[in-house]
Short mmCIF file of C-alpha atoms and ligand atoms in Angstrom, two decimals:
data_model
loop_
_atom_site.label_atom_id
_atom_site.label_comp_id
_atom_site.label_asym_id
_atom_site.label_seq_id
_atom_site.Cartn_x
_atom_site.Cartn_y
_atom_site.Cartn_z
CA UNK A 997 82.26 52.27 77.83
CA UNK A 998 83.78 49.84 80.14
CA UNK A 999 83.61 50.91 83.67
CA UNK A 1000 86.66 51.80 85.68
CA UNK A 1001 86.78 50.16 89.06
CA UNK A 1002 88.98 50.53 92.16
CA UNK A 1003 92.04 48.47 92.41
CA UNK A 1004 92.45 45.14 94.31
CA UNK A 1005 92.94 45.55 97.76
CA UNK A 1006 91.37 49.31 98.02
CA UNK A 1007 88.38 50.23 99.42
CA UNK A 1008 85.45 52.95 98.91
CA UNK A 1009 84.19 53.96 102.58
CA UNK A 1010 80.59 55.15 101.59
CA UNK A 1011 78.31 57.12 103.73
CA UNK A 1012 76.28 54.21 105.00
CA UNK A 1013 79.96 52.89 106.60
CA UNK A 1014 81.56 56.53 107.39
CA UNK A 1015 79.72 57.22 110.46
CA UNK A 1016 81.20 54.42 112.46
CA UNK A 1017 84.91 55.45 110.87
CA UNK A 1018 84.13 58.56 112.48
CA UNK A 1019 82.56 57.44 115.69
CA UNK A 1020 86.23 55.14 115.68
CA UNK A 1021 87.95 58.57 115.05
CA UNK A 1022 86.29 60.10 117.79
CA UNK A 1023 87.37 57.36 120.21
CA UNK A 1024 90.75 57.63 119.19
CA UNK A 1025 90.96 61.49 119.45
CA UNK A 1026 89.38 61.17 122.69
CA UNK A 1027 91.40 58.75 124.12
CA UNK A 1028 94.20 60.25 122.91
CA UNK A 1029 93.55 64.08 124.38
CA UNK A 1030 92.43 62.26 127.57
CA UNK A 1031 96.26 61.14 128.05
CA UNK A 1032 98.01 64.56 126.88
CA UNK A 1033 98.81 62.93 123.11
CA UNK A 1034 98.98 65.71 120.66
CA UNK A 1035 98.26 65.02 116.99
CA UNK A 1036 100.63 64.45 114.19
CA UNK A 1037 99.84 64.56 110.39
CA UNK A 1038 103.26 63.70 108.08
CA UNK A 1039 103.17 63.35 103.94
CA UNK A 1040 101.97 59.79 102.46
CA UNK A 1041 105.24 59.83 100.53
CA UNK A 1042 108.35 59.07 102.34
CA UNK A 1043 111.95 58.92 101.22
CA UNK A 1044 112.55 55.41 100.43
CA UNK A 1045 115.45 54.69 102.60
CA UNK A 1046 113.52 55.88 105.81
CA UNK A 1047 111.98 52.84 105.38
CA UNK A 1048 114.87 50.45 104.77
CA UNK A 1049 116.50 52.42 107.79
CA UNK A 1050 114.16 51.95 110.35
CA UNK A 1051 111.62 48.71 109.44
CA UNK A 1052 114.52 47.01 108.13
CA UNK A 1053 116.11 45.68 104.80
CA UNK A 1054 115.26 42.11 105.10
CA UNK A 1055 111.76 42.58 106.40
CA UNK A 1056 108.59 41.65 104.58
CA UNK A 1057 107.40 44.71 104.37
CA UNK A 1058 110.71 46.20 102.81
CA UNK A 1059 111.80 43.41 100.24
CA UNK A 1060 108.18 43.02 98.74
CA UNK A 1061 105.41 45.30 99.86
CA UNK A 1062 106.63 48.47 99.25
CA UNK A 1063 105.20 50.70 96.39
CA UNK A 1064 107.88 52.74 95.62
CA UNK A 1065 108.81 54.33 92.17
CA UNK A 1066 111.95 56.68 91.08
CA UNK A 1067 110.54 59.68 90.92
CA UNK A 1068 111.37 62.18 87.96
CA UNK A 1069 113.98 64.05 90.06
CA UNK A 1070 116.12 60.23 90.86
CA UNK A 1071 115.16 59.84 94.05
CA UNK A 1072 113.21 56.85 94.93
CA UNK A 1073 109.85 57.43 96.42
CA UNK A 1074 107.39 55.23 98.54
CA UNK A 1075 103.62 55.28 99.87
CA UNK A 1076 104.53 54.92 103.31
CA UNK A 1077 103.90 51.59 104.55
CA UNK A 1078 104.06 51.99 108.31
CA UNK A 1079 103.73 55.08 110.08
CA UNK A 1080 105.90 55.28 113.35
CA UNK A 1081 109.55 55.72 110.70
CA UNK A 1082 107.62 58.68 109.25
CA UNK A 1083 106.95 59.91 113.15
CA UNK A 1084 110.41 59.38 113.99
CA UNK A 1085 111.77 61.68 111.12
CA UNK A 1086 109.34 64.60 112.35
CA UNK A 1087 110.46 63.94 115.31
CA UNK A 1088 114.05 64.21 114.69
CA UNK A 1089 113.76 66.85 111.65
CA UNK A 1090 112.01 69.50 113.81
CA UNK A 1091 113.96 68.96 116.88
CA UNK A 1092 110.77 67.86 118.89
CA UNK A 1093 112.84 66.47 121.41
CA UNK A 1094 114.11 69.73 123.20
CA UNK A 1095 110.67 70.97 123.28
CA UNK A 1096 109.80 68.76 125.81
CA UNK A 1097 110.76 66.11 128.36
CA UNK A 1098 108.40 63.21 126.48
CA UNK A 1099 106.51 63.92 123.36
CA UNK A 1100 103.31 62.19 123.02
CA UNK A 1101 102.10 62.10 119.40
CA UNK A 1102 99.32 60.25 117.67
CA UNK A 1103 98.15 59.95 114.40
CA UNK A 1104 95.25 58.27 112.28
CA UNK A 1105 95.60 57.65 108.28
CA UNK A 1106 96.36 55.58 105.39
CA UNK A 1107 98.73 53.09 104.43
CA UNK A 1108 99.78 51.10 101.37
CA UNK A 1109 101.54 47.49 101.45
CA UNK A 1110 101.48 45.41 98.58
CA UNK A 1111 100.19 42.31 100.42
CA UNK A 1112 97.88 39.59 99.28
CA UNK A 1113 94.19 40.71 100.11
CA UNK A 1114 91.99 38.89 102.56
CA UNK A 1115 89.47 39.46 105.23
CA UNK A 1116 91.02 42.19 107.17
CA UNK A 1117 94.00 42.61 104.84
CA UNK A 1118 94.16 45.08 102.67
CA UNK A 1119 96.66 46.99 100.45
CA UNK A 1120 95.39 50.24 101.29
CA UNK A 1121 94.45 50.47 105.07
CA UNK A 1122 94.00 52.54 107.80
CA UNK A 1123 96.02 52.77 111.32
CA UNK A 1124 95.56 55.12 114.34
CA UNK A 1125 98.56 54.99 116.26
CA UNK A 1126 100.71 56.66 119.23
CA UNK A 1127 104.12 57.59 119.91
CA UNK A 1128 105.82 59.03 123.08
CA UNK A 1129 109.96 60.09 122.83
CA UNK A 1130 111.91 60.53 125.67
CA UNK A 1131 111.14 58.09 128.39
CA UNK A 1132 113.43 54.37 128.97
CA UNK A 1133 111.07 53.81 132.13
CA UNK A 1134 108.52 51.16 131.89
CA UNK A 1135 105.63 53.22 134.08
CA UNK A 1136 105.82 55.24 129.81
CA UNK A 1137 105.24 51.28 128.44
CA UNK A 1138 102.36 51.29 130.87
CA UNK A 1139 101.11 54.45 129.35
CA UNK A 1140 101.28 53.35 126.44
CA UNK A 1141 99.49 49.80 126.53
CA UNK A 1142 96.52 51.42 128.70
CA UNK A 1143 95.81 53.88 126.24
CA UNK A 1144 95.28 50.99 123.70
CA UNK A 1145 93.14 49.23 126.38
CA UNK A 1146 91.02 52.84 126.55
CA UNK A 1147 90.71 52.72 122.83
CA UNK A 1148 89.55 48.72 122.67
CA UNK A 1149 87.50 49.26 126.09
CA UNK A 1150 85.35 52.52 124.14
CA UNK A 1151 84.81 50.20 121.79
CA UNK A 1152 83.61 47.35 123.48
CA UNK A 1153 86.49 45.28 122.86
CA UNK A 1154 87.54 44.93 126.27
CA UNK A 1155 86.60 41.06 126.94
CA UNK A 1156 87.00 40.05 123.40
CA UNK A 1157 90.67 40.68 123.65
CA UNK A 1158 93.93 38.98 124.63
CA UNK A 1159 97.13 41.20 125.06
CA UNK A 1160 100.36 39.43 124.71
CA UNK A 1161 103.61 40.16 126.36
CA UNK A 1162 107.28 39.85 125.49
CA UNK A 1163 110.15 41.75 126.08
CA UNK A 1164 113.23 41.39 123.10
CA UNK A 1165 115.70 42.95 125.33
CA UNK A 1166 118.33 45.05 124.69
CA UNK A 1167 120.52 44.99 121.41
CA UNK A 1168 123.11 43.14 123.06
CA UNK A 1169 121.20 40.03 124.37
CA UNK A 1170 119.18 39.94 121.02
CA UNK A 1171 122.19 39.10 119.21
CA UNK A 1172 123.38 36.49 121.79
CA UNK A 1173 119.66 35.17 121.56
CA UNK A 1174 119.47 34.55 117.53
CA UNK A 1175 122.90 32.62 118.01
CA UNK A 1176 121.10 30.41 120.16
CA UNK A 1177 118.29 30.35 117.56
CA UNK A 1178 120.33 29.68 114.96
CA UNK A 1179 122.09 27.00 116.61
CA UNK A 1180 118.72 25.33 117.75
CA UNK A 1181 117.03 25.48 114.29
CA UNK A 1182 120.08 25.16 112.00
CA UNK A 1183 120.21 20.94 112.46
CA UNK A 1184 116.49 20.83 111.46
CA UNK A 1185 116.45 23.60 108.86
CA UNK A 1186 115.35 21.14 105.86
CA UNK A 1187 112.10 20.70 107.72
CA UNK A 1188 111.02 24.62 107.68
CA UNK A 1189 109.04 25.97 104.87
CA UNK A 1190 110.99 27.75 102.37
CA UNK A 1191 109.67 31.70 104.10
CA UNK A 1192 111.86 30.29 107.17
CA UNK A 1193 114.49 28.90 105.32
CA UNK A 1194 114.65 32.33 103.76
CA UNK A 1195 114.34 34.16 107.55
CA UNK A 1196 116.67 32.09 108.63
CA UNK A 1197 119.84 34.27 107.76
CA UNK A 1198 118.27 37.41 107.73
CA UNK A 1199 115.40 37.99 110.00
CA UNK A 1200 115.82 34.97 112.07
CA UNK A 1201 113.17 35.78 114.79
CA UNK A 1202 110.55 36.16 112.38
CA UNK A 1203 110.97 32.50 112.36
CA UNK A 1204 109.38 31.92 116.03
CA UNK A 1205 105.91 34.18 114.32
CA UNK A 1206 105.60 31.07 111.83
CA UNK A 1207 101.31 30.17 111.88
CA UNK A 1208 103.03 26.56 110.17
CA UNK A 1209 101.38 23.74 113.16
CA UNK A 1210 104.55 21.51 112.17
CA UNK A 1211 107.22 24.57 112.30
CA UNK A 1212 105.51 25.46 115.71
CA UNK A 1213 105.89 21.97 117.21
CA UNK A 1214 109.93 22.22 116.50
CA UNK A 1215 109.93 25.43 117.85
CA UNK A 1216 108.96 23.95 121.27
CA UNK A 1217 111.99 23.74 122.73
CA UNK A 1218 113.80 26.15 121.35
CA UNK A 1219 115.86 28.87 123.38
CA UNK A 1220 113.88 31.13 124.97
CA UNK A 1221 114.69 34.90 125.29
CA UNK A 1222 113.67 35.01 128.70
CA UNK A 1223 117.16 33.47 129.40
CA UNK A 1224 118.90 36.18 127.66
CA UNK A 1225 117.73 39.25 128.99
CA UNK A 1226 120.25 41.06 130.97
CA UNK A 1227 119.67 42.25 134.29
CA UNK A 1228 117.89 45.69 133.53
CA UNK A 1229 115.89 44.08 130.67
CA UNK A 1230 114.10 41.43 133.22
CA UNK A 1231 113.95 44.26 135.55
CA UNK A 1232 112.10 46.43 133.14
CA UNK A 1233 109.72 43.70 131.75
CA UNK A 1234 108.59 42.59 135.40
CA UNK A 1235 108.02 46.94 136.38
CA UNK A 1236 105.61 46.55 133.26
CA UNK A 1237 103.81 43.51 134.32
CA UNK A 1238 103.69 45.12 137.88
CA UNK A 1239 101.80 48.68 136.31
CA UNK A 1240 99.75 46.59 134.37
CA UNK A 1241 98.58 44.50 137.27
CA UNK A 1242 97.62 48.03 139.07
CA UNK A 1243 95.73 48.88 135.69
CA UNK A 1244 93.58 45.57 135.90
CA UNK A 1245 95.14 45.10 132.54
CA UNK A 1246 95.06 41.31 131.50
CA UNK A 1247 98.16 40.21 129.73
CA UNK A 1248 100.25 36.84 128.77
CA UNK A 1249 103.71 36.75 128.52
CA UNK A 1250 104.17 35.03 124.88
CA UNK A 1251 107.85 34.31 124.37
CA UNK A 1252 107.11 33.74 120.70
CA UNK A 1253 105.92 37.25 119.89
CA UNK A 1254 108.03 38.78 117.79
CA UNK A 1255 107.02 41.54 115.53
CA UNK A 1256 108.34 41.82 111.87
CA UNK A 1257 109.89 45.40 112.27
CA UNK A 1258 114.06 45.80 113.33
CA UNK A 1259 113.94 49.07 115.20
CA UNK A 1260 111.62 46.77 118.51
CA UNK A 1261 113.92 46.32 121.55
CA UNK A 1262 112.71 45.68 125.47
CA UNK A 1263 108.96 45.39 124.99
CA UNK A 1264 106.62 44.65 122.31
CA UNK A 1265 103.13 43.86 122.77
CA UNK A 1266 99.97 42.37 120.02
CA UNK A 1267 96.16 42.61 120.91
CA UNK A 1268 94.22 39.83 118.97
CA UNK A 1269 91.09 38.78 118.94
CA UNK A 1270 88.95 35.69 117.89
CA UNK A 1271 86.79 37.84 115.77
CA UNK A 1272 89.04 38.47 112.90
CA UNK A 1273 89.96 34.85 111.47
CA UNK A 1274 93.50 34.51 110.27
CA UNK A 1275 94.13 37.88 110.26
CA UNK A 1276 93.74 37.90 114.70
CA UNK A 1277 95.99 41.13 115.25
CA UNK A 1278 93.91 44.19 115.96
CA UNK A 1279 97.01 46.21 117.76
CA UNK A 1280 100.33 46.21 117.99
CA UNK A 1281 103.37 47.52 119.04
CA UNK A 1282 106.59 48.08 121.04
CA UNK A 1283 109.59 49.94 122.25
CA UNK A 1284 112.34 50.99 120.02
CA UNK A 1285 114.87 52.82 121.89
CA UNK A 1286 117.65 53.09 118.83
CA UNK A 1287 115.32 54.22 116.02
CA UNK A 1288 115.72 57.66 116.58
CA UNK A 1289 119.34 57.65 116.60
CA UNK A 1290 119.50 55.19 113.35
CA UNK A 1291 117.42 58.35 111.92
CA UNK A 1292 120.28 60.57 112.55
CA UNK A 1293 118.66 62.01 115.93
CA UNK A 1294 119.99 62.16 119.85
CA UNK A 1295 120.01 59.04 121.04
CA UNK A 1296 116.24 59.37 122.30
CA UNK A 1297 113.79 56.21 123.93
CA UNK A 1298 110.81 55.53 122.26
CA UNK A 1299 107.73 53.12 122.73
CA UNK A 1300 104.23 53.05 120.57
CA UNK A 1301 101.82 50.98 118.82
CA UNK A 1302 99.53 50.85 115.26
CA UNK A 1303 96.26 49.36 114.80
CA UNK A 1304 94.61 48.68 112.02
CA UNK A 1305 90.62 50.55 111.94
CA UNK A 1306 89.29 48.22 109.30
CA UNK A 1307 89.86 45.19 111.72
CA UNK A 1308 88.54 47.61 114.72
CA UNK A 1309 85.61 48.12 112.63
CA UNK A 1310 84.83 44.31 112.08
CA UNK A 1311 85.66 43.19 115.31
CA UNK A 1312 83.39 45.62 116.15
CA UNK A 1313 80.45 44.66 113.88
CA UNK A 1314 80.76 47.65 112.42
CA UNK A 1315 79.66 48.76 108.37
CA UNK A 1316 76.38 48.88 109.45
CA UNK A 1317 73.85 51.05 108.01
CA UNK A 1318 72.49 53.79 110.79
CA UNK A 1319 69.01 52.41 111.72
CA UNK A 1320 68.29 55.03 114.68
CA UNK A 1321 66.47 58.02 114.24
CA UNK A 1322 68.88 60.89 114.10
CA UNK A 1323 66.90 63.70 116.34
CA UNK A 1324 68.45 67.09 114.71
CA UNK A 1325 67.36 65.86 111.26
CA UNK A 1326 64.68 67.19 109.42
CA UNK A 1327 63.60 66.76 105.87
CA UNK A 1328 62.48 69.51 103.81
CA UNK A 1329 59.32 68.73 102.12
CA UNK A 1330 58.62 71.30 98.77
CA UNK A 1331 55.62 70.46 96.22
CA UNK A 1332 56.03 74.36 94.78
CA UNK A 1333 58.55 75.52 92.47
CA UNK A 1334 57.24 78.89 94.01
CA UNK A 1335 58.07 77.74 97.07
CA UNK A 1336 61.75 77.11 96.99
CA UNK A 1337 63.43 80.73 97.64
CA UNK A 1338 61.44 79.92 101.00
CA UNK A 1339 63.10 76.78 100.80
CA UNK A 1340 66.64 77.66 100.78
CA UNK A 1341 66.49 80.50 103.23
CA UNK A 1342 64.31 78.59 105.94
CA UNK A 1343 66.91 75.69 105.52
CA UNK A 1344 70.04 77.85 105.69
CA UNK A 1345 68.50 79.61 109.27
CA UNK A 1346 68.18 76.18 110.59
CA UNK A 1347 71.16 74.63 109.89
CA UNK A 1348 73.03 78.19 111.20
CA UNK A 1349 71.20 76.99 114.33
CA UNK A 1350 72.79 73.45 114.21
CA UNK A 1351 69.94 72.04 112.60
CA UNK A 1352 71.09 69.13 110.26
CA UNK A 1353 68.84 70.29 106.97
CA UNK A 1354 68.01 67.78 103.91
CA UNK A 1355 65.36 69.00 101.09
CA UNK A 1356 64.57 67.16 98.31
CA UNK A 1357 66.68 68.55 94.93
CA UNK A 1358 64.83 66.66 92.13
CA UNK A 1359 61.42 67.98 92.46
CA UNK A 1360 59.34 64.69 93.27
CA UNK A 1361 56.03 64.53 94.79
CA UNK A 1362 55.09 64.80 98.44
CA UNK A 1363 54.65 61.07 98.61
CA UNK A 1364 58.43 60.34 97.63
CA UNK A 1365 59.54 62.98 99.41
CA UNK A 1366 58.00 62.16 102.61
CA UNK A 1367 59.39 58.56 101.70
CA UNK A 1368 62.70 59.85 101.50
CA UNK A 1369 62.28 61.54 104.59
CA UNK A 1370 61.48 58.48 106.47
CA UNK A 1371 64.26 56.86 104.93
CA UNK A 1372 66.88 58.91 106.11
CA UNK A 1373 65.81 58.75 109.88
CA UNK A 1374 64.91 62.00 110.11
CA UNK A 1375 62.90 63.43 113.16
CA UNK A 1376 60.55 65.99 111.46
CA UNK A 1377 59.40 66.80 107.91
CA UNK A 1378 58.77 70.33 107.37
CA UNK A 1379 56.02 70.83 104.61
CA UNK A 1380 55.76 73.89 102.24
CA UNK A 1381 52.93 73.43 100.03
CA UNK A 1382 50.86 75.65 97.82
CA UNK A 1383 48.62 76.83 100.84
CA UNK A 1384 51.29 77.10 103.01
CA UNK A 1385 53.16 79.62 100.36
CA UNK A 1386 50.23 81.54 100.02
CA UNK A 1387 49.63 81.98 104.15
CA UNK A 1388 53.53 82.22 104.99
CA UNK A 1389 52.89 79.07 106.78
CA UNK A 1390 54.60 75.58 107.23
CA UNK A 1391 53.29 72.17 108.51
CA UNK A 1392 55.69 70.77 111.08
CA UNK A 1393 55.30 66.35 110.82
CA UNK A 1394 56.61 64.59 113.63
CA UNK A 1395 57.82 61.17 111.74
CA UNK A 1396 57.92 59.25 114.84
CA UNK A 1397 54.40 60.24 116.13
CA UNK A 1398 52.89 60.66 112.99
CA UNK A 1399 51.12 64.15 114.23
CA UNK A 1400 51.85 67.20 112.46
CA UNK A 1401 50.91 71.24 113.32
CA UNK A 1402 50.99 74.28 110.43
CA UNK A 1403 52.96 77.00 112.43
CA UNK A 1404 53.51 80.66 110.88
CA UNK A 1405 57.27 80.07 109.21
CA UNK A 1406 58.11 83.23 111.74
CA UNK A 1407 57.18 81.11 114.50
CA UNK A 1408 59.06 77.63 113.06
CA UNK A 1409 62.21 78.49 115.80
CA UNK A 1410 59.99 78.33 118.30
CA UNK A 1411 58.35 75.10 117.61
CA UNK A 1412 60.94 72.88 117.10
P1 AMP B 2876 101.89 46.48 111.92
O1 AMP B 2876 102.20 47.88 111.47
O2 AMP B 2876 102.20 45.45 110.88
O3 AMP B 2876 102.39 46.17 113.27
O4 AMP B 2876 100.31 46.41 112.03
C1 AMP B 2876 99.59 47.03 113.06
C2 AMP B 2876 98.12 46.76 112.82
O5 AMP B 2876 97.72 47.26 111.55
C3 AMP B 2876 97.78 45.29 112.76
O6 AMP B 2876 97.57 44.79 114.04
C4 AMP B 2876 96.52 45.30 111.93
O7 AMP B 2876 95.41 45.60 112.73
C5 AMP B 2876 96.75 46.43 110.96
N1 AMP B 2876 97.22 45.96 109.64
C6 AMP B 2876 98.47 45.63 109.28
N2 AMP B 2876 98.53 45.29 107.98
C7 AMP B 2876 97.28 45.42 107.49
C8 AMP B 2876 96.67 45.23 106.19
N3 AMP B 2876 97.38 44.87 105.12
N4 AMP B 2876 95.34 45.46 106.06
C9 AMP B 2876 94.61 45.84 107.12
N5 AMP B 2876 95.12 46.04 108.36
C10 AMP B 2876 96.43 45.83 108.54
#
């Protein structure tokens, strides 16, 4: 029979790589407690027009990386793509915003977006992510960014990152701005690739995130937004770069940074790293202070950011097998079929006292059990052979020292 395999762009996270995806998790939840952010778990499937709503009809993500199907009722279905629209509708569909002045929310879990696969690029991928409602002040922007420098610090990211800076303004200047833009590029449009040619009309900033060396050298002198923020905007971006200086946060203001999604206004912010290749952004994020009302909520401030774990995990040279010796683990040698009701019961008091338990299930001999044992990085093997049946005993091996005692099994507690 021909084998079923997974489908392009998914991946199987086995055992030998789930230990760092939870040491990540750990991080994250840690981080995340550490700054009063409360966890939120929404469906994979979304309502298709939350997504068209909030990312943004003419986005990338919208017009060709959705998966989304009619489902057998009519409405039209999608495997959510991004996860701070599905955050928003909690958010406004249980009310969370008279709970509480700001609501700090994070979440980890998949996502699906029918990209092209590469290094770092995947179809379905993982984010952890946080989200506070409620606060326009930048001192919550601040928040925000240093819990990502938290997460990337724990992880020993710190110096292998560069955070970059930009602030989009408000609504109003935007719009000013891509006139500008449009004026600027329109004269020279033949000599953009046909993605920018396409941007042009629709998503026109997109056009200054172009990786094209040639559309980059145009862009040179092209309006900055800088110029167009009003008053309150540049007063809000230089608050933020005044917090972040009292963090010892390292940033550069990048006037070309973007982001692909509609609902960013004020700030938005990328991590990247050199680690990754093409695919450089670990983190990123921003302020969207009209998403919750295009949701149908009270006009409500927001600010987060998304990053992806597989690209944590390389950039942190993770996948590795675990080569340490794991000192709670023990292996559980048996040579007697007699001997496994002694076994099972022995093995079930440990682990009730937080011993982590592995005996061998396939009835091999002491050599390849004892091979497994060593294998697995366990600390001790415990031995139950025919003699040791016979004398209610058991033979304690230290694998590390090589020594190894024979102990009454009423006495084992006391000798481990
Ligand atoms: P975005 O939601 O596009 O702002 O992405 C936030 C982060 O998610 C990025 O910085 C990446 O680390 C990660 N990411 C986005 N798209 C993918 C993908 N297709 N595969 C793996 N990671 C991704």
């Amino acid at each position: 029979m021909n084998q079923i395999k997974s489908i392009k762009g998914t991946h199987d996270i086995l055992p030998s790589e789930s230990r760092k995806w939870q040491e990540l998790e750990k991080i994250v939840r840690d981080a995340c407690s550490l700054h009063g952010y409360g966890e939120i778990r929404t469906p994979i499937i979304e309502k298709t027009p939350l997504f068209q709503r909030s990312v943004g009809q003419e986005t990338d993500i919208v017009t060709k990386e959705m998966y989304s199907w009619d489902d057998r009722d009519g409405a039209n279905i999608t495997l959510r793509p991004e996860l701070t629209a599905s955050v928003a509708r909690s958010f406004v569909q249980h009310n969370l915003g008279i709970q509480n002045a700001t609501q700090r929310l994070y979440y980890l879990g998949p996502l699906f977006r029918r990209e092209r696969p590469q290094k770092g690029r995947q179809r379905q991928f993982h984010q952890f992510g946080v989200e506070a409602f409620g606060s326009v002040y930048p001192e919550q922007d601040a928040e925000i960014i240093s819990i990502a420098w938290h997460i990337l610090s724990k992880c020993g990211l710190g110096d292998d990152v560069k955070l970059h800076l930009n602030s989009l303004g408000s609504e109003e200047c935007r719009i000013k701005y891509i006139d500008s833009l449009k004026d600027f590029i329109s004269p020279n449009i033949n000599k953009f690739s046909e993605t920018s040619q396409r941007r042009f009309s629709k998503n026109t900033l997109r056009i200054l995130d172009t990786k094209s060396e040639h559309e980059k050298i145009i862009l040179k002198n092209a309006p900055q937004i800088a110029d167009y923020l009003t008053d309150e905007d540049t007063d809000h971006f230089n608050q933020l770069q005044n917090y972040l200086t009292a963090l010892k946060i390292p940033f550069e203001i990048n006037q070309k940074l973007v982001r692909g999604l509609d609902y960013y206004s004020r700030t938005v912010f990328e991590f990247t790293t050199s680690a990754l290749g093409s695919q450089d952004a670990l983190l990123g994020g921003g302020r969207y202070d009209t998403l919750v009302e295009r949701l149908g909520g009270k006009p409500t401030p927001g600010i987060g950011f998304a990053a992806g774990m597989e690209r944590f995990l390389i950039a942190m040279g993770g996948n590795q097998k675990e080569s340490s010796i794991n000192e709670s683990r023990m292996f559980f040698v048996c040579t007697e079929e007699g001997g496994i009701p002694v076994t099972l019961s022995l093995s079930q008091k440990l682990r009730n006292h937080g011993k982590e338990i592995i005996m061998d299930s396939k009835r091999r001999s002491m050599k390849a059990q004892l091979r497994e044992a060593n294998k697995i990085n366990a600390r001790y093997a415990l031995i139950l052979g025919r003699d040791e049946i016979d004398r209610s005993e058991i033979i304690i091996k230290d694998l590390i020292k090589g020594s190894q005692k024979k102990v009454a099994q009423s006495a084992l507690f006391d000798n481990l």
